[in-house]
Short mmCIF file of C-alpha atoms in Angstrom, two decimals:
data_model
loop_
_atom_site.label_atom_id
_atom_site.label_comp_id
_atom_site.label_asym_id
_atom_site.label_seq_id
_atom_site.Cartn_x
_atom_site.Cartn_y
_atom_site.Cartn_z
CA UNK A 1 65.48 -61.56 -103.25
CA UNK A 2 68.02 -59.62 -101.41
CA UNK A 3 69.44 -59.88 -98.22
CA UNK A 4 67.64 -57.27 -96.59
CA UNK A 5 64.66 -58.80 -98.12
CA UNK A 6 65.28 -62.37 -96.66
CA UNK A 7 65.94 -61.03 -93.38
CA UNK A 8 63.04 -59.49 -93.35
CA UNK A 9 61.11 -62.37 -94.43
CA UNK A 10 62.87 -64.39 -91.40
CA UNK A 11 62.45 -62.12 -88.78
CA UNK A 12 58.17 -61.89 -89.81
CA UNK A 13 58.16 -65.47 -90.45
CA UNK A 14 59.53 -66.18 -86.70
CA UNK A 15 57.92 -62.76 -85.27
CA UNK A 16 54.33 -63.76 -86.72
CA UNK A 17 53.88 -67.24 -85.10
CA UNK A 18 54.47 -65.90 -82.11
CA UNK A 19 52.32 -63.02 -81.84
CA UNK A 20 49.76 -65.40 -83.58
CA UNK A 21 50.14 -67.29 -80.53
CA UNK A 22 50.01 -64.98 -78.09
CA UNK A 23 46.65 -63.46 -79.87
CA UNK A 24 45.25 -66.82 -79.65
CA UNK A 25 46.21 -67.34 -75.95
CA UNK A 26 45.08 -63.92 -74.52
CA UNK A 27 41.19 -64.54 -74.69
CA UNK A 28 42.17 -68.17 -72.99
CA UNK A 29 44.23 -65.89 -70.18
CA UNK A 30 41.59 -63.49 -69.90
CA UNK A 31 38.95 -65.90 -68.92
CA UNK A 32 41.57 -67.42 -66.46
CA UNK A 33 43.11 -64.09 -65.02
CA UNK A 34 39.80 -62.32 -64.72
CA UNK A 35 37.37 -63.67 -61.88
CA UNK A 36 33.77 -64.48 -62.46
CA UNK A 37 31.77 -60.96 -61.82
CA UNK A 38 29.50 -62.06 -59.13
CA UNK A 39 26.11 -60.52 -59.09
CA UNK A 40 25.48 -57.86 -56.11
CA UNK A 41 23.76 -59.08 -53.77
CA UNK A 42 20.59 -57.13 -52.49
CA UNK A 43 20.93 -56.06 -49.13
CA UNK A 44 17.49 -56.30 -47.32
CA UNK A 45 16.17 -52.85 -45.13
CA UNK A 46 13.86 -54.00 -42.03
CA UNK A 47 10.81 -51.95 -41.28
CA UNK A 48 7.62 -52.34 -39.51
CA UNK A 49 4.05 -51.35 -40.23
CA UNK A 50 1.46 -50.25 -37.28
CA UNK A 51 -2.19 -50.72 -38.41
CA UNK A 52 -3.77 -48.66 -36.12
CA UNK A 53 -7.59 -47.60 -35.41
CA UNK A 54 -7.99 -44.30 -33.58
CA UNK A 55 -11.03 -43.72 -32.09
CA UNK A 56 -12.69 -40.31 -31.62
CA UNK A 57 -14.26 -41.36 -28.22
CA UNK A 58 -12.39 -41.67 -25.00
CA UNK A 59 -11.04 -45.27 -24.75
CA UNK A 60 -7.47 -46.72 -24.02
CA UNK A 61 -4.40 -46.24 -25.47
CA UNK A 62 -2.13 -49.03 -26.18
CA UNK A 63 0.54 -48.92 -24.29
CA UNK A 64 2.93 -49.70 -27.20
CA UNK A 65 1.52 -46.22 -28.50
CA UNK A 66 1.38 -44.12 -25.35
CA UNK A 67 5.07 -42.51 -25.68
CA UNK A 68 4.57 -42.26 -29.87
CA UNK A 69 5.11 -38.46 -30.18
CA UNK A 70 3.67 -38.07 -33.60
CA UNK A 71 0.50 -39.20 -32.33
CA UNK A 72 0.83 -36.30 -29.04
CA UNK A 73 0.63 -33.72 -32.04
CA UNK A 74 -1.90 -32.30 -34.87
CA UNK A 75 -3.64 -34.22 -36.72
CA UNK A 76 -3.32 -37.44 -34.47
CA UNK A 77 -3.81 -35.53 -31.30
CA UNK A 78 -7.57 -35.47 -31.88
CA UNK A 79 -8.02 -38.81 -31.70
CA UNK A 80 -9.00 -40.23 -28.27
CA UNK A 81 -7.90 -44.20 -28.08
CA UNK A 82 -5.75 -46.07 -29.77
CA UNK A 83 -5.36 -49.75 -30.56
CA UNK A 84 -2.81 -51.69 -33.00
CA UNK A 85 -4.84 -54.15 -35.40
CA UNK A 86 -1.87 -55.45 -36.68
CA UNK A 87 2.12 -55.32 -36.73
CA UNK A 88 4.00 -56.67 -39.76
CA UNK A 89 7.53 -56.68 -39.96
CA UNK A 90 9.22 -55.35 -43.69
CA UNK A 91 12.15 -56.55 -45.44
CA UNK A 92 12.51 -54.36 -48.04
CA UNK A 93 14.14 -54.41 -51.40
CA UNK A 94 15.13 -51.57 -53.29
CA UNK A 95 12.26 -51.41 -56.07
CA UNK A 96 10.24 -54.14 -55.37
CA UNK A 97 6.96 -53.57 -53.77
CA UNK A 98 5.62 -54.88 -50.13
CA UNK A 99 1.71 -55.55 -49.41
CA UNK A 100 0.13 -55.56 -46.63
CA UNK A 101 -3.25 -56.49 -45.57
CA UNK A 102 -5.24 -53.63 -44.45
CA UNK A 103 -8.84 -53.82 -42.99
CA UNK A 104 -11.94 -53.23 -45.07
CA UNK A 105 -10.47 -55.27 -47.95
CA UNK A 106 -7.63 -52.86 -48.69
CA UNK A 107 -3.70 -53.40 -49.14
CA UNK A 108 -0.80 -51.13 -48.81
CA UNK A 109 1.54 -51.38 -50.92
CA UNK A 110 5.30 -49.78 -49.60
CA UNK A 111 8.01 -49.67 -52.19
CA UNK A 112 12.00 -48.41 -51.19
CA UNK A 113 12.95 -46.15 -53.56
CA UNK A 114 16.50 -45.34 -52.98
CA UNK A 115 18.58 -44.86 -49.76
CA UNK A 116 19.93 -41.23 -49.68
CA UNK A 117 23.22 -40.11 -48.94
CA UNK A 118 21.89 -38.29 -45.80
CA UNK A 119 20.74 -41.68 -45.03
CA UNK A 120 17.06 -41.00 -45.04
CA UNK A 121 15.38 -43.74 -47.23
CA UNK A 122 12.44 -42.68 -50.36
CA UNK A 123 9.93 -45.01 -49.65
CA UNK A 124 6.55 -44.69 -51.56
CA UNK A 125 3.64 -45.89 -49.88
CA UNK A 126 0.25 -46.47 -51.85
CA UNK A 127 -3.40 -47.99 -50.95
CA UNK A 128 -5.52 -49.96 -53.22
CA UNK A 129 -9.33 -49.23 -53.65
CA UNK A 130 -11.62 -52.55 -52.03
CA UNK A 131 -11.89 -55.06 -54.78
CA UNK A 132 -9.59 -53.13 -57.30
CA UNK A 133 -5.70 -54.25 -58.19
CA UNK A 134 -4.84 -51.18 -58.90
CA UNK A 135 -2.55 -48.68 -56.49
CA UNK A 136 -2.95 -44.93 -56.02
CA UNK A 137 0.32 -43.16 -55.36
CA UNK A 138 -0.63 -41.85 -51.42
CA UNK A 139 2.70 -40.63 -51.15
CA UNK A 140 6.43 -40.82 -51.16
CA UNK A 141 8.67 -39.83 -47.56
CA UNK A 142 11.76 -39.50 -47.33
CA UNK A 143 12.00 -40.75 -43.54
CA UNK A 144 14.81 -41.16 -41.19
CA UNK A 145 16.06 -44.56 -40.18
CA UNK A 146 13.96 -46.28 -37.37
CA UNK A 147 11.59 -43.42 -37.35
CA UNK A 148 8.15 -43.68 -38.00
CA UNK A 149 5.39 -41.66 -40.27
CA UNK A 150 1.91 -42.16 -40.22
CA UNK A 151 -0.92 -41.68 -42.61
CA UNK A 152 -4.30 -41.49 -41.67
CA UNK A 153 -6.71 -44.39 -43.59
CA UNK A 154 -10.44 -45.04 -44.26
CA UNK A 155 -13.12 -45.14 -41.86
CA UNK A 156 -13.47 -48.11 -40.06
CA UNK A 157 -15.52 -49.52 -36.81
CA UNK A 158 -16.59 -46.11 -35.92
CA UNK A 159 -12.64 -44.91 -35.75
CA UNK A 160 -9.89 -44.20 -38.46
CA UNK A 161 -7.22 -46.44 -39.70
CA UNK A 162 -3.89 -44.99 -39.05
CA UNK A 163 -1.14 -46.87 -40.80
CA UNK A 164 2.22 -46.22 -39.16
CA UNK A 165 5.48 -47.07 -41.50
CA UNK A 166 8.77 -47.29 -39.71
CA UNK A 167 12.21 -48.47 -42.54
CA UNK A 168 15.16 -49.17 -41.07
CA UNK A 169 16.60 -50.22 -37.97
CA UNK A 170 15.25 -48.94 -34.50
CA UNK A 171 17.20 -46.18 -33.00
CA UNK A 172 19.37 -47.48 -30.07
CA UNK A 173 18.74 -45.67 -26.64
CA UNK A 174 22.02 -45.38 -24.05
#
């Protein structure tokens, strides 16, 4: 061998460990540097749902109801009382499905679809037939935050079930 040869040969031989090490080590740093990637955590969006039954004869109006201006307009405004069956609050994931129990052996079924960037949220709302586990798509909203949207039901004790849906937080009054 000559000496360009051996000098070669030393300058691998003491290059090569120590890249070999370093190799070895950088999966071990890696691991260490790098922090555990934590899952995301699901943020929940409040909501409420109004089961209501509007009545075509004259009768009260609750009072919760009284200053609801969706209902003070076509197709609500024919309707003559109003009472609230039920109120359930919502704590919505995105793409998981909420029931509720609806009179007359029905559930509604709300699903969050995706927040916008306008900040209106896609919510899909669906009702079950009595005795049935399947869902009909009723309809997908894209509705404001805190604001509600109503969809009239079934028949039901000689009124209509009106099912008002409200996602996200209550609008704040100064």
């Amino acid at each position: 061998m000559g000496p360009m040869s051996r000098a070669k040969l030393a300058r691998q031989s003491a290059v090569g460990p120590v890249i070999a090490a370093l190799l070895l080590a950088l999966p071990h740093f890696a691991i260490a540097e790098s922090p555990a990637a934590a899952p995301a955590a699901a943020t929940t969006t409040p909501g409420e749902v109004l089961v209501i039954l509007a009545g075509d004869e004259e009768g009260p109006i609750d009072p919760d109801l009284s200053t609801v201006r969706a209902l003070q307009v076509k197709p609500f405004n024919g309707y003559k009382s109003f009472k609230i069956l039920a109120r359930e609050g919502l704590k919505l994931l995105p793409g998981q499905a909420e029931e509720i129990a609806l009179p007359a052996s029905r559930k509604l079924r709300i699903t969050l679809l995706e927040r916008r960037k306008d900040g209106r949220f896609k919510v899909q709302v669906s009702i079950n037939r009595p005795n049935k586990t399947d869902y009909l798509p009723l309809l997908e909203v894209a509705a404001k935050p805190g604001e509600r949207f109503f969809v009239a039901g079934q028949k039901y004790q000689g009124g209509t079930i009106l099912i008002g849906v409200r996602v996200g937080e209550l609008p704040t009054h100064k």
